[in-house]
PDB file of C-alpha atoms and ligand atoms in Angstrom:
ATOM      1  CA  MET A 321     -87.804 -16.129  54.154  1.00 51.00           C
ATOM      2  CA  ASN A 322     -86.456 -16.579  50.616  1.00 57.00           C
ATOM      3  CA  ALA A 323     -83.363 -18.547  49.564  1.00 58.00           C
ATOM      4  CA  ARG A 324     -81.191 -15.463  49.256  1.00 62.00           C
ATOM      5  CA  THR A 325     -81.831 -14.351  52.840  1.00 58.00           C
ATOM      6  CA  THR A 326     -81.134 -17.858  54.122  1.00 59.00           C
ATOM      7  CA  ARG A 327     -77.779 -17.966  52.336  1.00 63.00           C
ATOM      8  CA  THR A 328     -76.753 -14.557  53.664  1.00 60.00           C
ATOM      9  CA  LEU A 329     -77.726 -15.583  57.156  1.00 58.00           C
ATOM     10  CA  ALA A 330     -75.717 -18.811  56.902  1.00 58.00           C
ATOM     11  CA  ALA A 331     -72.660 -16.887  55.711  1.00 55.00           C
ATOM     12  CA  ALA A 332     -72.983 -14.442  58.579  1.00 57.00           C
ATOM     13  CA  LEU A 333     -73.271 -17.268  61.085  1.00 57.00           C
ATOM     14  CA  SER A 334     -70.223 -19.158  59.808  1.00 58.00           C
ATOM     15  CA  LEU A 335     -68.208 -15.935  59.874  1.00 54.00           C
ATOM     16  CA  THR A 336     -69.147 -15.426  63.527  1.00 54.00           C
ATOM     17  CA  ALA A 337     -68.068 -18.990  64.299  1.00 54.00           C
ATOM     18  CA  ALA A 338     -64.722 -18.478  62.569  1.00 51.00           C
ATOM     19  CA  LEU A 339     -64.091 -15.278  64.499  1.00 51.00           C
ATOM     20  CA  ALA A 340     -64.932 -16.979  67.779  1.00 51.00           C
ATOM     21  CA  ILE A 341     -62.477 -19.823  67.075  1.00 49.00           C
ATOM     22  CA  SER A 342     -59.557 -17.636  66.019  1.00 47.00           C
ATOM     23  CA  GLY A 343     -60.227 -15.257  68.899  1.00 45.00           C
ATOM     24  CA  CYS A 344     -59.985 -18.168  71.316  1.00 47.00           C
ATOM     25  CA  SER A 345     -56.757 -19.730  70.060  1.00 45.00           C
ATOM     26  CA  SER A 346     -54.889 -16.429  69.821  1.00 43.00           C
ATOM     27  CA  SER A 347     -55.414 -15.566  73.486  1.00 42.00           C
ATOM     28  CA  ASP A 348     -53.057 -17.891  75.320  1.00 45.00           C
ATOM     29  CA  SER A 349     -52.124 -15.118  77.711  1.00 45.00           C
ATOM     30  CA  GLY A 350     -54.034 -16.784  80.498  1.00 43.00           C
ATOM     31  CA  SER A 351     -57.138 -14.592  80.424  1.00 46.00           C
ATOM     32  CA  GLY A 352     -59.327 -17.668  80.060  1.00 48.00           C
ATOM     33  CA  SER A 353     -58.611 -20.880  81.905  1.00 50.00           C
ATOM     34  CA  GLU A 354     -59.295 -23.000  78.810  1.00 54.00           C
ATOM     35  CA  ALA A 355     -56.820 -21.098  76.666  1.00 55.00           C
ATOM     36  CA  ALA A 356     -54.060 -21.731  79.217  1.00 76.00           C
ATOM     37  CA  LYS A 357     -54.209 -25.512  78.854  1.00 91.00           C
ATOM     38  CA  PRO A 358     -50.626 -26.780  78.711  1.00 96.00           C
ATOM     39  CA  ALA A 359     -49.345 -28.466  75.546  1.00 96.00           C
ATOM     40  CA  PRO A 360     -46.089 -30.136  76.627  1.00 97.00           C
ATOM     41  CA  THR A 361     -43.380 -30.964  74.111  1.00 98.00           C
ATOM     42  CA  VAL A 362     -40.904 -33.809  74.446  1.00 98.00           C
ATOM     43  CA  SER A 363     -37.291 -34.019  73.312  1.00 97.00           C
ATOM     44  CA  GLY A 364     -34.472 -36.528  73.487  1.00 97.00           C
ATOM     45  CA  ALA A 365     -36.670 -39.531  74.283  1.00 98.00           C
ATOM     46  CA  TYR A 366     -34.775 -42.819  74.443  1.00 98.00           C
ATOM     47  CA  MET A 367     -34.611 -46.247  76.013  1.00 98.00           C
ATOM     48  CA  PRO A 368     -31.285 -47.931  76.683  1.00 97.00           C
ATOM     49  CA  GLU A 369     -31.401 -51.444  75.185  1.00 98.00           C
ATOM     50  CA  PRO A 370     -32.780 -53.597  78.012  1.00 97.00           C
ATOM     51  CA  VAL A 371     -30.692 -56.466  79.384  1.00 94.00           C
ATOM     52  CA  ASN A 372     -33.675 -58.815  79.442  1.00 95.00           C
ATOM     53  CA  ASP A 373     -37.432 -58.700  78.969  1.00 95.00           C
ATOM     54  CA  LYS A 374     -38.180 -58.008  82.624  1.00 96.00           C
ATOM     55  CA  MET A 375     -37.748 -54.263  82.756  1.00 96.00           C
ATOM     56  CA  ALA A 376     -36.577 -51.192  80.877  1.00 97.00           C
ATOM     57  CA  GLY A 377     -36.170 -47.500  81.582  1.00 97.00           C
ATOM     58  CA  ALA A 378     -37.149 -44.518  79.449  1.00 98.00           C
ATOM     59  CA  PHE A 379     -35.695 -41.025  79.574  1.00 98.00           C
ATOM     60  CA  MET A 380     -36.669 -37.693  78.019  1.00 98.00           C
ATOM     61  CA  VAL A 381     -37.220 -34.024  78.720  1.00 98.00           C
ATOM     62  CA  ILE A 382     -40.824 -32.836  78.946  1.00 98.00           C
ATOM     63  CA  LYS A 383     -41.136 -29.102  78.412  1.00 98.00           C
ATOM     64  CA  ASN A 384     -44.106 -26.983  79.438  1.00 98.00           C
ATOM     65  CA  ASP A 385     -44.122 -23.566  77.758  1.00 96.00           C
ATOM     66  CA  SER A 386     -47.513 -22.619  79.166  1.00 96.00           C
ATOM     67  CA  LYS A 387     -48.236 -20.618  82.291  1.00 95.00           C
ATOM     68  CA  THR A 388     -50.119 -23.509  83.826  1.00 97.00           C
ATOM     69  CA  ALA A 389     -48.343 -26.112  85.927  1.00 97.00           C
ATOM     70  CA  ASP A 390     -49.144 -29.690  84.982  1.00 98.00           C
ATOM     71  CA  LYS A 391     -48.368 -33.199  86.185  1.00 98.00           C
ATOM     72  CA  LEU A 392     -47.283 -36.348  84.413  1.00 98.00           C
ATOM     73  CA  THR A 393     -49.804 -38.846  85.755  1.00 98.00           C
ATOM     74  CA  GLY A 394     -49.251 -41.988  83.715  1.00 98.00           C
ATOM     75  CA  VAL A 395     -47.663 -43.675  80.719  1.00 98.00           C
ATOM     76  CA  THR A 396     -48.915 -46.425  78.416  1.00 98.00           C
ATOM     77  CA  SER A 397     -47.184 -48.431  75.684  1.00 98.00           C
ATOM     78  CA  PRO A 398     -47.875 -51.459  73.506  1.00 98.00           C
ATOM     79  CA  LEU A 399     -44.593 -52.924  74.808  1.00 98.00           C
ATOM     80  CA  SER A 400     -45.775 -53.389  78.390  1.00 98.00           C
ATOM     81  CA  ASP A 401     -48.979 -53.392  80.408  1.00 98.00           C
ATOM     82  CA  ASP A 402     -47.278 -51.901  83.444  1.00 98.00           C
ATOM     83  CA  LEU A 403     -45.484 -48.592  83.044  1.00 98.00           C
ATOM     84  CA  GLN A 404     -44.535 -46.733  86.189  1.00 98.00           C
ATOM     85  CA  ILE A 405     -43.205 -43.307  87.055  1.00 98.00           C
ATOM     86  CA  HIS A 406     -40.109 -43.684  89.222  1.00 98.00           C
ATOM     87  CA  GLU A 407     -38.025 -41.269  91.197  1.00 97.00           C
ATOM     88  CA  THR A 408     -34.593 -42.068  92.569  1.00 95.00           C
ATOM     89  CA  LYS A 409     -33.818 -41.311  96.187  1.00 92.00           C
ATOM     90  CA  ASP A 410     -30.584 -42.333  97.907  1.00 91.00           C
ATOM     91  CA  GLN A 411     -29.782 -44.381  94.788  1.00 89.00           C
ATOM     92  CA  LYS A 412     -32.978 -46.401  95.212  1.00 94.00           C
ATOM     93  CA  MET A 413     -35.886 -46.024  92.867  1.00 95.00           C
ATOM     94  CA  GLN A 414     -39.483 -45.923  93.938  1.00 96.00           C
ATOM     95  CA  GLN A 415     -42.810 -45.510  92.194  1.00 98.00           C
ATOM     96  CA  VAL A 416     -44.683 -42.216  92.514  1.00 98.00           C
ATOM     97  CA  PRO A 417     -48.261 -41.472  91.395  1.00 98.00           C
ATOM     98  CA  SER A 418     -47.296 -38.350  89.431  1.00 98.00           C
ATOM     99  CA  MET A 419     -44.511 -35.911  88.701  1.00 98.00           C
ATOM    100  CA  ASP A 420     -44.641 -32.121  88.360  1.00 98.00           C
ATOM    101  CA  VAL A 421     -44.178 -30.460  84.987  1.00 98.00           C
ATOM    102  CA  PRO A 422     -43.764 -26.854  86.155  1.00 98.00           C
ATOM    103  CA  ALA A 423     -45.232 -23.869  84.311  1.00 97.00           C
ATOM    104  CA  GLY A 424     -42.621 -22.384  81.982  1.00 97.00           C
ATOM    105  CA  GLY A 425     -40.264 -25.190  82.956  1.00 98.00           C
ATOM    106  CA  GLU A 426     -39.468 -28.813  82.301  1.00 98.00           C
ATOM    107  CA  LEU A 427     -39.481 -32.259  83.801  1.00 98.00           C
ATOM    108  CA  LYS A 428     -36.203 -34.061  83.201  1.00 98.00           C
ATOM    109  CA  LEU A 429     -36.251 -37.821  83.109  1.00 98.00           C
ATOM    110  CA  GLU A 430     -32.604 -38.866  83.140  1.00 96.00           C
ATOM    111  CA  ARG A 431     -30.286 -41.638  84.177  1.00 93.00           C
ATOM    112  CA  GLY A 432     -29.795 -41.748  87.914  1.00 92.00           C
ATOM    113  CA  GLY A 433     -32.886 -39.613  88.471  1.00 96.00           C
ATOM    114  CA  ASN A 434     -36.546 -39.574  87.554  1.00 98.00           C
ATOM    115  CA  HIS A 435     -37.531 -42.029  84.869  1.00 98.00           C
ATOM    116  CA  ILE A 436     -40.281 -44.082  83.305  1.00 98.00           C
ATOM    117  CA  MET A 437     -40.055 -47.787  84.037  1.00 98.00           C
ATOM    118  CA  PHE A 438     -41.464 -50.621  81.948  1.00 98.00           C
ATOM    119  CA  MET A 439     -42.250 -53.590  84.198  1.00 97.00           C
ATOM    120  CA  GLY A 440     -42.394 -56.733  82.083  1.00 96.00           C
ATOM    121  CA  LEU A 441     -41.779 -56.429  78.346  1.00 98.00           C
ATOM    122  CA  LYS A 442     -43.730 -58.256  75.649  1.00 97.00           C
ATOM    123  CA  ASN A 443     -40.503 -58.522  73.665  1.00 96.00           C
ATOM    124  CA  LYS A 444     -36.927 -57.382  74.069  1.00 97.00           C
ATOM    125  CA  PRO A 445     -36.198 -54.271  71.976  1.00 97.00           C
ATOM    126  CA  LYS A 446     -32.877 -53.913  70.151  1.00 97.00           C
ATOM    127  CA  VAL A 447     -30.748 -50.884  69.351  1.00 98.00           C
ATOM    128  CA  GLY A 448     -32.388 -48.964  66.507  1.00 98.00           C
ATOM    129  CA  ASP A 449     -35.940 -49.993  67.400  1.00 98.00           C
ATOM    130  CA  LYS A 450     -38.573 -47.400  68.130  1.00 98.00           C
ATOM    131  CA  ILE A 451     -40.988 -47.771  71.018  1.00 98.00           C
ATOM    132  CA  THR A 452     -44.195 -45.771  71.145  1.00 98.00           C
ATOM    133  CA  VAL A 453     -45.403 -44.485  74.487  1.00 98.00           C
ATOM    134  CA  GLU A 454     -48.285 -42.224  75.364  1.00 98.00           C
ATOM    135  CA  LEU A 455     -47.808 -39.745  78.185  1.00 98.00           C
ATOM    136  CA  ARG A 456     -50.856 -38.784  80.234  1.00 98.00           C
ATOM    137  CA  PHE A 457     -51.135 -35.511  82.044  1.00 98.00           C
ATOM    138  CA  GLU A 458     -53.414 -34.032  84.639  1.00 98.00           C
ATOM    139  CA  LYS A 459     -54.402 -31.130  82.367  1.00 97.00           C
ATOM    140  CA  ALA A 460     -52.788 -31.461  78.955  1.00 98.00           C
ATOM    141  CA  ASP A 461     -54.009 -33.844  76.271  1.00 98.00           C
ATOM    142  CA  PRO A 462     -52.089 -37.119  75.977  1.00 98.00           C
ATOM    143  CA  VAL A 463     -48.808 -36.867  74.063  1.00 98.00           C
ATOM    144  CA  LYS A 464     -47.458 -39.683  71.881  1.00 98.00           C
ATOM    145  CA  VAL A 465     -43.695 -40.097  71.955  1.00 98.00           C
ATOM    146  CA  GLU A 466     -41.303 -42.377  70.062  1.00 98.00           C
ATOM    147  CA  LEU A 467     -38.398 -43.699  72.102  1.00 98.00           C
ATOM    148  CA  ASP A 468     -35.196 -44.489  70.231  1.00 98.00           C
ATOM    149  CA  VAL A 469     -33.629 -47.649  71.560  1.00 98.00           C
ATOM    150  CA  LYS A 470     -29.958 -46.834  72.207  1.00 98.00           C
ATOM    151  CA  GLU A 471     -26.883 -48.742  73.317  1.00 97.00           C
ATOM    152  CA  ARG A 472     -26.964 -49.890  76.913  1.00 95.00           C
ATOM    153  CA  THR A 473     -24.390 -47.287  77.969  1.00 92.00           C
ATOM    154  CA  TYR A 474     -25.954 -44.358  76.115  1.00 94.00           C
ATOM    155  CA  ASN A 475     -26.481 -41.276  78.238  1.00 87.00           C
ATOM    156  CA  ALA A 476     -28.006 -38.116  76.805  1.00 80.00           C
ATOM    157  CA  GLN A 477     -26.047 -36.064  79.345  1.00 67.00           C
ATOM    158  CA  ASN A 478     -22.734 -36.983  77.685  1.00 56.00           C
ATOM    159  CA  SER A 479     -23.675 -35.407  74.380  1.00 52.00           C
ATOM    160  CA  ASN A 480     -25.072 -32.329  76.087  1.00 46.00           C
ATOM    161  CA  ALA A 481     -22.628 -31.408  78.847  1.00 38.00           C
ATOM    162  CA  HIS A 482     -23.251 -28.366  80.986  1.00 38.00           C
TER     163      HIS A 482
HETATM  164 CU1  LIG B 502     -37.226 -47.529  87.996  1.00 73.03          CU
END
């Protein structure tokens, strides 16, 4: 095999690889189970300024545009070693192991409802601070989110009435 043949062969191989990659990413129609992996997006993430360093809540909307249902299974943050997923029932909150992020739908974390709870804060954030959290999902890759620390009374619902 001479050098020229080797080069031609290498070019042909890399072209095949490129075609395989683009062919994979363009087929998110659900024909292959890998291509249908959800990639959730997050909007309106905030934390009302906590009263003390014992606990804080976080709210956001997690959108799943894919055709595959997913679950929020955990949250981590440098601010606390214990982040929990809470639901609110009969005005009492309780921890749940996961929360559904429906296919073609969204999971709303809002005041008075589902939320993320920081148990024990390493410091007390102030209005204007940004808190990084990482959301973990059953299927999707982890998603990093920045929470805006807002006034204690801030409620995203007020600025987005329906
Ligand atoms: Cu809670």
